[in-house]
Amino acid sequence: MTTIYDIARKVGCASSTVSKALNNSKEVSDKRKAEILAVAKELGYVPNSSARRLATKNSWSIGILFSEDLNIGLEHHFFSGILQAFKTYVEDLGYEVTFVSKKVGTQELTYLEWCKYKDIDGILIVTVDVNDENLNELRQSGIPIVSVDSGLINVPTVISDNFQGTRMVLEYLMSKGAKRIAHIAGPLRSFSALERLEAFKEVLGKYNMDSSQVVEAYNYDFNSGKKALHELLKLNKTLPEAIYAASDDIALGVILALRDLGYKVPDDVSVVGFDNIELTRYTSPSLTTVAQDKVRIGREAAKHLIAQINKEVDTEQATIKRVPVELIIRESTK
Amino acid sequence: MTTIYDIARKVGCASSTVSKALNNSKEVSDKRKAEILAVAKELGYVPNSSARRLATKNSWSIGILFSEDLNIGLEHHFFSGILQAFKTYVEDLGYEVTFVSKKVGTQELTYLEWCKYKDIDGILIVTVDVNDENLNELRQSGIPIVSVDSGLINVPTVISDNFQGTRMVLEYLMSKGAKRIAHIAGPLRSFSALERLEAFKEVLGKYNMDSSQVVEAYNYDFNSGKKALHELLKLNKTLPEAIYAASDDIALGVILALRDLGYKVPDDVSVVGFDNIELTRYTSPSLTTVAQDKVRIGREAAKHLIAQINKEVDTEQATIKRVPVELIIRESTK
DNA sequence: AGAATTAACGAAACCGCCTTCGTAAGTTTG
DNA sequence: CAAACTTACGAAGGCGGTTTCGTTAATTCT
């Protein structure tokens, strides 16, 4: 590993001059600069990040907080999409992204301790156990934080506009003549599920319609959708005219369950999902759904975090940024 | 931020003693050790990773190489599953995981430069452009590397046993009486696609069966599956008895296309996929497929990388580790 | 009891880089 | 032309740890 001293020796100057040249300081003449840069290249010089960080107190690194405890980590399509967009954005600015861990070597650390240890510039919370004690510490530490889709109090959050999405779905269904609309909510420990449910009640309430036909799915997945549909039918013998599901996976489960029971979608009942996962374009019937803009969510989160890091925005202020969604009309509604 | 000097001052000893106590050296008496640890805790001491790394030359960090150029990054379910397992394993050992980037601050670096800069202990290659010039550099640098599913020459690789999987599929289909079996290959720039195709030909050849009914899908996705099926039918007017698709997404596309054409699965034709993605259990018909063990792949990759880091295994040797797969029989075959 | 170990600790150097500050030479100003 | 700035550079100290080595005090050995 070659260091600035090696360069200095070869050029015949002081290490401080090399450092300045490498950082393009104007305290070094152009001639010297060129000379130093040439030697640096010749020797294959790469700076040492630890030394630099130690000296500058500037880490250029961002931590990603994925709760390992919940099983809903990286594998979830929605979150990995967001992460991808986030990563791209901040790496373009020169930041490095690292997963926040609870260990270093063999030693156990809290999240905050780990962040201090790594001297992290900011953190993105993707999925997390809301009840995790360690989070409070983190929030109060003053380290810039942003979360996506989390519902954490006191943390700036970027999330799809669940109200807008729900409104579009319901108004569309009503415009098609639906009078009785049911909702398969997502698991209510999830913030988005709560918002969608709330919006469902609010919108239907505004139109003086029955908003009581609600079943909570245990999870956001296909199988929970199937189960939830059966519960819904137990609750109320007659089929609603439309079903608004809190996720595409749930919606697909609902459609399959309906089909198994001999009902036709959309002839007997319309079904709408939420997410716009790739697959929904291709299923039969293809699914009417609300498209979440993963790229934009990731990017907005990145922007806001960087703004905090650069002190362009107040860290204390827990804003919530709602990203517009889009209603995608396909074959599962009529 | 409290340092060992703060602790030393408060305890009334030298910083070197504090350092030793913190590292549980036996050169410090138990009494002192206890005293120092108490003060450290009281002051909320957390060591500084940069300083430690600088002094020890030991980084405890592992880089993940995701090519950003291909659009097949984190969002791909298969890879994110592997990454999850990998991450869990190495973090448990105390390693930190970071995405390998090509920039630091505003400066552009090659992969190798970046790894040197960060003084990374090892790297996991997940998806990568095989033709990327920068890879050669990396391979030759002596930094421990492992790849998953990559087909990179000279790099230890962990991959599903595509031969075993393909053999199981074909022998199962034959046992059910299928005589004419077609293959929808994955995109042949992918190593796994190549292996599955090769295995397809080898196995059918061994049984003296026609192995010429092959179409390459442009991509691993649903839509490519649909298109490929149409090409297959153009190639050969009569339907084969069974179709072996290189991925579940392709298989689902194939099934839908068949259905659109009025064919029934599995009555008119059996279809088999590869991956065992969550959804395949729930589609109708549910999909017969080959389950890839993402967790095991991730873990094996981690194990091998750690072994290299600990010099328990030769870095030079480019082994290929095949992880067993499992045939999951469902409704799409008869 | 005197010699030889060993235990416990501190001083100091070092890891690789950045930054402040002093200084000598060169340049501008009045 | 002397005074006042600038420019270009080097010496040295600091960032927060680790590690070597020397020293004193306490043990063990003969």
PDB file of N, CA and C in Angstrom, chain B residues 47 93 216:
ATOM      1  N   PRO B  47     -15.735   2.789  20.979  1.00  0.00           N
ATOM      2  CA  PRO B  47     -14.463   2.972  20.259  1.00  0.00           C
ATOM      3  C   PRO B  47     -14.715   3.573  18.883  1.00  0.00           C
ATOM      4  N   LEU B  93     -20.895 -13.046  12.752  1.00  0.00           N
ATOM      5  CA  LEU B  93     -19.482 -13.213  13.051  1.00  0.00           C
ATOM      6  C   LEU B  93     -18.821 -11.877  13.358  1.00  0.00           C
ATOM      7  N   GLU B 216     -34.974 -19.674 -26.499  1.00  0.00           N
ATOM      8  CA  GLU B 216     -34.367 -18.841 -25.465  1.00  0.00           C
ATOM      9  C   GLU B 216     -35.280 -17.665 -25.130  1.00  0.00           C
TER      10      GLU B 216
END
